[in-house]
PDB file of C-alpha atoms in Angstrom:
ATOM      1  CA  MET A 199     173.349  47.024  78.638  1.00 84.00           C
ATOM      2  CA  THR A 200     172.963  50.054  81.671  1.00 94.00           C
ATOM      3  CA  LYS A 201     169.862  50.419  83.345  1.00 97.00           C
ATOM      4  CA  LYS A 202     168.894  53.824  84.880  1.00 98.00           C
ATOM      5  CA  VAL A 203     167.217  53.748  87.965  1.00 98.00           C
ATOM      6  CA  LEU A 204     165.519  56.616  89.485  1.00 98.00           C
ATOM      7  CA  LEU A 205     164.755  55.688  93.676  1.00 98.00           C
ATOM      8  CA  VAL A 206     162.799  58.167  94.805  1.00 98.00           C
ATOM      9  CA  GLY A 207     162.306  58.868  99.069  1.00 97.00           C
ATOM     10  CA  GLU A 208     163.919  57.073 101.890  1.00 97.00           C
ATOM     11  CA  SER A 209     165.392  59.868 103.802  1.00 96.00           C
ATOM     12  CA  TRP A 210     163.871  61.881 106.719  1.00 95.00           C
ATOM     13  CA  ILE A 211     164.634  64.566 109.063  1.00 95.00           C
ATOM     14  CA  SER A 212     164.522  64.832 112.591  1.00 97.00           C
ATOM     15  CA  SER A 213     164.073  67.025 115.579  1.00 97.00           C
ATOM     16  CA  ALA A 214     165.249  66.536 118.681  1.00 97.00           C
ATOM     17  CA  THR A 215     165.092  68.627 122.408  1.00 98.00           C
ATOM     18  CA  HIS A 216     167.410  67.993 124.854  1.00 97.00           C
ATOM     19  CA  TYR A 217     166.860  68.833 128.317  1.00 98.00           C
ATOM     20  CA  LYS A 218     170.302  69.070 130.675  1.00 97.00           C
ATOM     21  CA  GLY A 219     168.435  70.326 134.481  1.00 98.00           C
ATOM     22  CA  PHE A 220     166.910  73.529 133.930  1.00 98.00           C
ATOM     23  CA  ASP A 221     168.470  74.177 130.282  1.00 98.00           C
ATOM     24  CA  GLN A 222     167.699  73.002 127.147  1.00 97.00           C
ATOM     25  CA  PHE A 223     168.889  73.199 123.084  1.00 97.00           C
ATOM     26  CA  GLY A 224     167.420  71.447 120.384  1.00 97.00           C
ATOM     27  CA  SER A 225     169.392  69.305 117.354  1.00 98.00           C
ATOM     28  CA  VAL A 226     168.168  68.530 114.240  1.00 97.00           C
ATOM     29  CA  THR A 227     169.445  65.279 112.556  1.00 97.00           C
ATOM     30  CA  PHE A 228     169.245  64.218 108.546  1.00 96.00           C
ATOM     31  CA  HIS A 229     169.065  60.839 107.972  1.00 96.00           C
ATOM     32  CA  LEU A 230     169.307  58.472 104.706  1.00 95.00           C
ATOM     33  CA  GLY A 231     167.879  55.273 104.597  1.00 94.00           C
ATOM     34  CA  ALA A 232     169.162  53.659 101.364  1.00 95.00           C
ATOM     35  CA  GLU A 233     172.706  52.891 101.931  1.00 96.00           C
ATOM     36  CA  PRO A 234     172.464  49.819 101.779  1.00 96.00           C
ATOM     37  CA  LEU A 235     170.884  49.689  98.468  1.00 97.00           C
ATOM     38  CA  VAL A 236     173.326  52.152  97.198  1.00 97.00           C
ATOM     39  CA  ARG A 237     176.844  50.249  98.506  1.00 96.00           C
ATOM     40  CA  ALA A 238     175.131  46.413  96.961  1.00 96.00           C
ATOM     41  CA  LEU A 239     174.162  48.491  92.823  1.00 97.00           C
ATOM     42  CA  GLU A 240     177.444  50.002  93.052  1.00 96.00           C
ATOM     43  CA  GLY A 241     179.723  48.610  90.270  1.00 94.00           C
ATOM     44  CA  SER A 242     176.238  46.604  88.969  1.00 96.00           C
ATOM     45  CA  GLU A 243     174.555  46.939  85.531  1.00 97.00           C
ATOM     46  CA  PHE A 244     172.117  49.465  87.244  1.00 97.00           C
ATOM     47  CA  GLU A 245     172.936  53.100  87.568  1.00 98.00           C
ATOM     48  CA  LEU A 246     171.078  54.877  90.648  1.00 98.00           C
ATOM     49  CA  THR A 247     170.054  57.993  90.865  1.00 98.00           C
ATOM     50  CA  TYR A 248     168.922  58.524  94.187  1.00 98.00           C
ATOM     51  CA  MET A 249     166.543  61.634  95.105  1.00 98.00           C
ATOM     52  CA  THR A 250     165.413  62.456  98.600  1.00 97.00           C
ATOM     53  CA  ALA A 251     161.720  62.836 100.237  1.00 97.00           C
ATOM     54  CA  HIS A 252     162.689  66.413 100.028  1.00 96.00           C
ATOM     55  CA  ASP A 253     163.629  66.739  96.782  1.00 98.00           C
ATOM     56  CA  ALA A 254     161.131  65.218  95.155  1.00 98.00           C
ATOM     57  CA  VAL A 255     158.399  67.354  95.954  1.00 98.00           C
ATOM     58  CA  GLU A 256     160.041  69.945  93.285  1.00 98.00           C
ATOM     59  CA  LYS A 257     162.635  67.847  91.172  1.00 98.00           C
ATOM     60  CA  PHE A 258     160.072  64.568  90.819  1.00 98.00           C
ATOM     61  CA  PRO A 259     159.752  65.123  87.075  1.00 98.00           C
ATOM     62  CA  PHE A 260     156.666  66.990  85.716  1.00 98.00           C
ATOM     63  CA  GLU A 261     157.100  65.883  82.292  1.00 98.00           C
ATOM     64  CA  MET A 262     156.994  62.176  80.721  1.00 98.00           C
ATOM     65  CA  GLU A 263     160.160  62.890  78.783  1.00 98.00           C
ATOM     66  CA  GLY A 264     161.696  63.054  82.058  1.00 98.00           C
ATOM     67  CA  LEU A 265     160.206  60.243  83.590  1.00 98.00           C
ATOM     68  CA  ASP A 266     162.031  58.404  80.330  1.00 98.00           C
ATOM     69  CA  ALA A 267     165.084  58.854  81.607  1.00 98.00           C
ATOM     70  CA  TYR A 268     165.091  56.087  83.580  1.00 98.00           C
ATOM     71  CA  ASP A 269     164.283  52.350  83.138  1.00 98.00           C
ATOM     72  CA  THR A 270     162.672  51.752  86.883  1.00 98.00           C
ATOM     73  CA  ILE A 271     160.993  53.845  89.541  1.00 98.00           C
ATOM     74  CA  ILE A 272     161.492  52.481  92.770  1.00 98.00           C
ATOM     75  CA  LEU A 273     159.335  54.688  95.719  1.00 98.00           C
ATOM     76  CA  SER A 274     160.028  53.941  98.810  1.00 98.00           C
ATOM     77  CA  ASP A 275     158.649  55.640 102.038  1.00 97.00           C
ATOM     78  CA  ILE A 276     157.445  58.463 100.205  1.00 98.00           C
ATOM     79  CA  GLY A 277     154.177  59.622 100.982  1.00 98.00           C
ATOM     80  CA  ALA A 278     151.702  60.710  97.860  1.00 98.00           C
ATOM     81  CA  ASN A 279     151.405  64.227  99.379  1.00 98.00           C
ATOM     82  CA  SER A 280     155.123  64.690  97.991  1.00 98.00           C
ATOM     83  CA  LEU A 281     154.190  64.563  94.845  1.00 98.00           C
ATOM     84  CA  LEU A 282     150.547  65.585  94.672  1.00 98.00           C
ATOM     85  CA  LEU A 283     151.587  68.784  97.095  1.00 98.00           C
ATOM     86  CA  PRO A 284     155.019  70.741  95.388  1.00 98.00           C
ATOM     87  CA  PRO A 285     154.887  74.365  96.395  1.00 97.00           C
ATOM     88  CA  ALA A 286     153.275  76.264  93.412  1.00 98.00           C
ATOM     89  CA  VAL A 287     149.927  73.871  94.340  1.00 98.00           C
ATOM     90  CA  TRP A 288     150.201  73.895  98.586  1.00 97.00           C
ATOM     91  CA  LEU A 289     151.276  77.465  98.877  1.00 98.00           C
ATOM     92  CA  HIS A 290     150.145  79.159  95.667  1.00 98.00           C
ATOM     93  CA  SER A 291     147.518  77.522  94.797  1.00 98.00           C
ATOM     94  CA  LYS A 292     148.435  77.219  91.264  1.00 98.00           C
ATOM     95  CA  THR A 293     147.872  74.008  88.817  1.00 98.00           C
ATOM     96  CA  VAL A 294     150.549  71.158  87.536  1.00 98.00           C
ATOM     97  CA  PRO A 295     150.516  67.868  86.311  1.00 98.00           C
ATOM     98  CA  ASN A 296     149.451  64.967  88.435  1.00 98.00           C
ATOM     99  CA  ARG A 297     152.878  62.853  88.885  1.00 98.00           C
ATOM    100  CA  LEU A 298     150.831  60.229  89.948  1.00 98.00           C
ATOM    101  CA  LYS A 299     148.887  59.980  87.255  1.00 98.00           C
ATOM    102  CA  LEU A 300     152.250  60.114  85.123  1.00 98.00           C
ATOM    103  CA  ILE A 301     154.367  57.194  87.034  1.00 98.00           C
ATOM    104  CA  LYS A 302     150.823  55.475  85.637  1.00 98.00           C
ATOM    105  CA  ALA A 303     150.775  56.642  82.291  1.00 98.00           C
ATOM    106  CA  TRP A 304     154.528  55.406  82.005  1.00 98.00           C
ATOM    107  CA  VAL A 305     154.374  52.352  83.369  1.00 98.00           C
ATOM    108  CA  GLU A 306     151.486  51.559  81.416  1.00 98.00           C
ATOM    109  CA  LYS A 307     153.741  52.808  77.817  1.00 97.00           C
ATOM    110  CA  GLY A 308     156.740  50.167  79.055  1.00 97.00           C
ATOM    111  CA  GLY A 309     158.145  51.582  82.556  1.00 97.00           C
ATOM    112  CA  SER A 310     159.332  49.783  85.531  1.00 98.00           C
ATOM    113  CA  LEU A 311     158.024  50.592  88.922  1.00 98.00           C
ATOM    114  CA  LEU A 312     158.800  48.576  92.510  1.00 98.00           C
ATOM    115  CA  MET A 313     157.252  49.925  95.467  1.00 98.00           C
ATOM    116  CA  VAL A 314     159.244  49.044  98.472  1.00 98.00           C
ATOM    117  CA  GLY A 315     157.759  48.633 102.334  1.00 98.00           C
ATOM    118  CA  GLY A 316     158.216  51.348 105.164  1.00 97.00           C
ATOM    119  CA  TYR A 317     156.061  53.673 107.229  1.00 98.00           C
ATOM    120  CA  PHE A 318     155.193  56.217 104.333  1.00 98.00           C
ATOM    121  CA  SER A 319     154.620  53.204 101.260  1.00 98.00           C
ATOM    122  CA  PHE A 320     151.436  51.935 101.039  1.00 98.00           C
ATOM    123  CA  GLN A 321     148.962  53.291 103.446  1.00 98.00           C
ATOM    124  CA  GLY A 322     151.543  53.532 105.720  1.00 98.00           C
ATOM    125  CA  ILE A 323     151.042  54.538 109.538  1.00 98.00           C
ATOM    126  CA  ASP A 324     147.936  56.113 110.639  1.00 98.00           C
ATOM    127  CA  GLY A 325     147.309  55.820 107.041  1.00 98.00           C
ATOM    128  CA  LYS A 326     149.322  58.820 105.521  1.00 98.00           C
ATOM    129  CA  ALA A 327     151.774  57.410 103.323  1.00 98.00           C
ATOM    130  CA  ARG A 328     148.025  57.771 101.540  1.00 98.00           C
ATOM    131  CA  TRP A 329     148.708  55.362  98.125  1.00 98.00           C
ATOM    132  CA  ARG A 330     145.161  53.696  98.653  1.00 98.00           C
ATOM    133  CA  ARG A 331     143.216  54.352  95.215  1.00 98.00           C
ATOM    134  CA  THR A 332     145.588  56.691  93.563  1.00 98.00           C
ATOM    135  CA  PRO A 333     147.123  56.028  90.212  1.00 98.00           C
ATOM    136  CA  VAL A 334     150.032  54.452  91.556  1.00 98.00           C
ATOM    137  CA  GLU A 335     148.189  51.512  93.155  1.00 98.00           C
ATOM    138  CA  ASP A 336     146.292  51.199  89.647  1.00 98.00           C
ATOM    139  CA  VAL A 337     150.184  49.894  88.316  1.00 98.00           C
ATOM    140  CA  LEU A 338     150.870  47.670  91.497  1.00 98.00           C
ATOM    141  CA  PRO A 339     150.238  43.571  91.877  1.00 98.00           C
ATOM    142  CA  VAL A 340     148.402  44.482  95.108  1.00 98.00           C
ATOM    143  CA  THR A 341     146.057  46.918  96.848  1.00 98.00           C
ATOM    144  CA  CYS A 342     146.515  48.866  99.685  1.00 98.00           C
ATOM    145  CA  LEU A 343     144.369  48.811 102.888  1.00 98.00           C
ATOM    146  CA  PRO A 344     142.366  51.968 103.857  1.00 97.00           C
ATOM    147  CA  TYR A 345     144.150  52.162 107.644  1.00 97.00           C
ATOM    148  CA  ASP A 346     147.441  52.196 109.048  1.00 98.00           C
ATOM    149  CA  ASP A 347     148.876  48.687 107.392  1.00 98.00           C
ATOM    150  CA  ARG A 348     152.145  48.931 109.438  1.00 98.00           C
ATOM    151  CA  VAL A 349     152.806  44.817 110.846  1.00 98.00           C
ATOM    152  CA  GLU A 350     155.721  44.773 113.378  1.00 98.00           C
ATOM    153  CA  ILE A 351     157.432  41.557 113.847  1.00 97.00           C
ATOM    154  CA  PRO A 352     159.658  42.651 116.849  1.00 97.00           C
ATOM    155  CA  GLU A 353     160.507  38.724 117.549  1.00 97.00           C
ATOM    156  CA  GLY A 354     161.558  39.095 113.768  1.00 97.00           C
ATOM    157  CA  THR A 355     160.508  35.991 110.896  1.00 96.00           C
ATOM    158  CA  ALA A 356     162.115  34.403 107.969  1.00 95.00           C
ATOM    159  CA  PRO A 357     160.158  35.148 104.601  1.00 96.00           C
ATOM    160  CA  VAL A 358     158.806  31.865 102.290  1.00 96.00           C
ATOM    161  CA  ILE A 359     159.801  31.281  99.349  1.00 97.00           C
ATOM    162  CA  THR A 360     156.398  30.185  97.709  1.00 97.00           C
ATOM    163  CA  LYS A 361     158.252  30.183  94.218  1.00 97.00           C
ATOM    164  CA  ALA A 362     161.695  29.087  94.197  1.00 95.00           C
ATOM    165  CA  ASP A 363     161.495  29.269  90.561  1.00 95.00           C
ATOM    166  CA  HIS A 364     161.093  32.899  89.851  1.00 97.00           C
ATOM    167  CA  PRO A 365     163.738  35.175  88.479  1.00 97.00           C
ATOM    168  CA  THR A 366     163.468  37.444  90.477  1.00 98.00           C
ATOM    169  CA  VAL A 367     164.703  34.520  93.590  1.00 97.00           C
ATOM    170  CA  ALA A 368     167.595  32.674  91.122  1.00 95.00           C
ATOM    171  CA  GLY A 369     170.414  31.325  93.013  1.00 93.00           C
ATOM    172  CA  MET A 370     169.497  32.213  96.722  1.00 92.00           C
ATOM    173  CA  ALA A 371     167.981  28.819  98.111  1.00 86.00           C
ATOM    174  CA  GLY A 372     168.025  28.348 101.740  1.00 89.00           C
ATOM    175  CA  GLU A 373     167.298  30.280 105.168  1.00 91.00           C
ATOM    176  CA  TRP A 374     166.621  34.225 104.777  1.00 95.00           C
ATOM    177  CA  PRO A 375     168.017  36.040 107.781  1.00 96.00           C
ATOM    178  CA  LEU A 376     164.874  37.864 109.666  1.00 96.00           C
ATOM    179  CA  LEU A 377     162.345  40.540 108.869  1.00 97.00           C
ATOM    180  CA  LEU A 378     160.913  42.518 111.928  1.00 98.00           C
ATOM    181  CA  GLY A 379     157.719  43.864 109.517  1.00 98.00           C
ATOM    182  CA  VAL A 380     155.930  44.550 106.610  1.00 98.00           C
ATOM    183  CA  ASN A 381     152.804  47.002 105.129  1.00 98.00           C
ATOM    184  CA  GLU A 382     149.846  44.908 104.740  1.00 98.00           C
ATOM    185  CA  VAL A 383     148.569  44.664 101.326  1.00 98.00           C
ATOM    186  CA  GLU A 384     146.292  42.614  99.686  1.00 98.00           C
ATOM    187  CA  VAL A 385     147.319  40.791  96.348  1.00 98.00           C
ATOM    188  CA  ARG A 386     145.106  41.527  92.831  1.00 98.00           C
ATOM    189  CA  GLU A 387     143.222  38.020  91.830  1.00 96.00           C
ATOM    190  CA  ARG A 388     145.212  38.389  88.085  1.00 94.00           C
ATOM    191  CA  ALA A 389     146.752  36.016  85.506  1.00 94.00           C
ATOM    192  CA  ASP A 390     149.859  38.177  85.601  1.00 95.00           C
ATOM    193  CA  VAL A 391     150.796  38.803  89.181  1.00 98.00           C
ATOM    194  CA  GLU A 392     152.700  36.142  90.991  1.00 98.00           C
ATOM    195  CA  VAL A 393     154.036  35.679  95.027  1.00 98.00           C
ATOM    196  CA  VAL A 394     157.175  34.849  95.073  1.00 98.00           C
ATOM    197  CA  ALA A 395     158.046  35.230  98.727  1.00 98.00           C
ATOM    198  CA  ARG A 396     155.766  36.113 102.003  1.00 98.00           C
ATOM    199  CA  LEU A 397     155.273  35.372 105.683  1.00 98.00           C
ATOM    200  CA  PRO A 398     154.786  32.614 107.290  1.00 97.00           C
ATOM    201  CA  GLU A 399     151.681  31.304 108.273  1.00 97.00           C
ATOM    202  CA  ASP A 400     151.659  32.300 111.674  1.00 95.00           C
ATOM    203  CA  GLN A 401     152.593  35.448 110.873  1.00 96.00           C
ATOM    204  CA  GLY A 402     149.324  35.778 108.365  1.00 96.00           C
ATOM    205  CA  GLY A 403     150.653  35.124 105.771  1.00 97.00           C
ATOM    206  CA  HIS A 404     151.077  38.469 104.477  1.00 98.00           C
ATOM    207  CA  PRO A 405     152.860  39.173 101.073  1.00 98.00           C
ATOM    208  CA  LEU A 406     156.670  39.615 100.219  1.00 98.00           C
ATOM    209  CA  LEU A 407     157.422  39.835  97.559  1.00 98.00           C
ATOM    210  CA  VAL A 408     154.579  40.248  94.714  1.00 98.00           C
ATOM    211  CA  THR A 409     155.436  41.083  90.673  1.00 98.00           C
ATOM    212  CA  GLY A 410     152.847  41.858  87.762  1.00 98.00           C
ATOM    213  CA  THR A 411     152.536  43.597  84.550  1.00 97.00           C
ATOM    214  CA  PHE A 412     150.698  46.774  83.702  1.00 97.00           C
ATOM    215  CA  GLY A 413     150.386  47.628  79.900  1.00 97.00           C
ATOM    216  CA  LYS A 414     153.427  46.907  78.375  1.00 97.00           C
ATOM    217  CA  GLY A 415     154.804  47.639  81.712  1.00 97.00           C
ATOM    218  CA  ARG A 416     156.043  45.600  84.874  1.00 98.00           C
ATOM    219  CA  SER A 417     155.725  46.491  88.096  1.00 98.00           C
ATOM    220  CA  ALA A 418     156.744  45.353  91.657  1.00 98.00           C
ATOM    221  CA  VAL A 419     156.338  45.491  95.401  1.00 98.00           C
ATOM    222  CA  TRP A 420     158.724  44.446  98.499  1.00 98.00           C
ATOM    223  CA  THR A 421     156.346  44.877 101.293  1.00 98.00           C
ATOM    224  CA  SER A 422     159.193  45.514 103.719  1.00 98.00           C
ATOM    225  CA  ASP A 423     162.348  47.701 103.873  1.00 97.00           C
ATOM    226  CA  ILE A 424     165.400  48.294 101.614  1.00 97.00           C
ATOM    227  CA  GLY A 425     167.341  48.798 105.349  1.00 95.00           C
ATOM    228  CA  PRO A 426     166.963  48.997 108.895  1.00 93.00           C
ATOM    229  CA  HIS A 427     164.708  49.057 110.867  1.00 93.00           C
ATOM    230  CA  TRP A 428     162.257  45.984 109.386  1.00 97.00           C
ATOM    231  CA  LEU A 429     165.811  44.913 107.679  1.00 96.00           C
ATOM    232  CA  SER A 430     167.353  43.627 110.693  1.00 93.00           C
ATOM    233  CA  PRO A 431     171.462  43.829 110.242  1.00 94.00           C
ATOM    234  CA  ALA A 432     172.293  40.814 109.203  1.00 95.00           C
ATOM    235  CA  PHE A 433     169.629  40.910 106.366  1.00 96.00           C
ATOM    236  CA  CYS A 434     171.333  43.962 105.050  1.00 96.00           C
ATOM    237  CA  GLU A 435     175.141  42.616 105.650  1.00 95.00           C
ATOM    238  CA  TRP A 436     173.763  39.615 103.758  1.00 95.00           C
ATOM    239  CA  GLU A 437     175.872  38.246 100.968  1.00 93.00           C
ATOM    240  CA  GLY A 438     172.058  37.490  99.113  1.00 96.00           C
ATOM    241  CA  TYR A 439     170.875  41.019 100.149  1.00 97.00           C
ATOM    242  CA  GLY A 440     172.726  42.509  96.722  1.00 97.00           C
ATOM    243  CA  ARG A 441     171.451  39.467  95.253  1.00 97.00           C
ATOM    244  CA  LEU A 442     167.802  40.745  95.517  1.00 98.00           C
ATOM    245  CA  TRP A 443     167.199  43.866  94.212  1.00 98.00           C
ATOM    246  CA  LYS A 444     169.574  42.676  91.315  1.00 98.00           C
ATOM    247  CA  ASN A 445     167.397  40.198  90.841  1.00 98.00           C
ATOM    248  CA  ILE A 446     164.103  41.965  90.946  1.00 98.00           C
ATOM    249  CA  LEU A 447     165.803  44.998  89.340  1.00 98.00           C
ATOM    250  CA  GLY A 448     166.547  42.456  86.775  1.00 97.00           C
ATOM    251  CA  TRP A 449     163.545  40.875  86.229  1.00 98.00           C
ATOM    252  CA  LEU A 450     161.336  44.393  86.575  1.00 98.00           C
ATOM    253  CA  ASN A 451     163.649  45.001  82.999  1.00 96.00           C
ATOM    254  CA  ALA A 452     163.273  41.714  81.414  1.00 93.00           C
ATOM    255  CA  LYS A 453     160.548  43.278  79.394  1.00 71.00           C
ATOM    256  CA  ALA A 454     160.621  41.999  75.685  1.00 51.00           C
TER     257      ALA A 454
END
């Protein structure tokens, strides 16, 4: 049976100024960060809808009916403000439903949520992602730090699998390709929470893949990236890349 997945975030716009002697000009570039995942899920049982960060500000559902169209929501590299401050609030001081509370209620009644790491995931760069102490954090099997939580690993490191029998890493024995960074989080001390993978002890032993439940739903976090820069090109091209995401989505949707 096809499962519908909504990926929210993983886009950005860069503005550059080019100087050539006396002259200068500007350029603007639009980037998509989840193409490796899009390719990996093509033709699979998971039907992916890719909602870019700028679209999510107004197009992410404001009502439960909109969320009910999906089996899983992935929040990746998008800050809480993008869902808290649509133009109706930011520009016109109108009231709208709190979409972070809506996500929490949706998971509690049986939805599944995955947060993926990045500069605007968890607490993020300079603490600006701001997921700490939100209703979305309540759903996750981890808690966010109150400050910039990036762990940059320019030399690269391979993950350590701590629960090789967990469905999220089924069929993925052997050495994994390198990661270049994660968001640091703290694991909740609950019986349902399982740390499936983490960084090596010499890199802090930080959690990488953690699963849990919330109400009738499930949640998981992958604290590194969907693609570059925290995933090396070798990781994105690895045959296990697609299997990893399909495994995680399969576990999230394997609710009784």
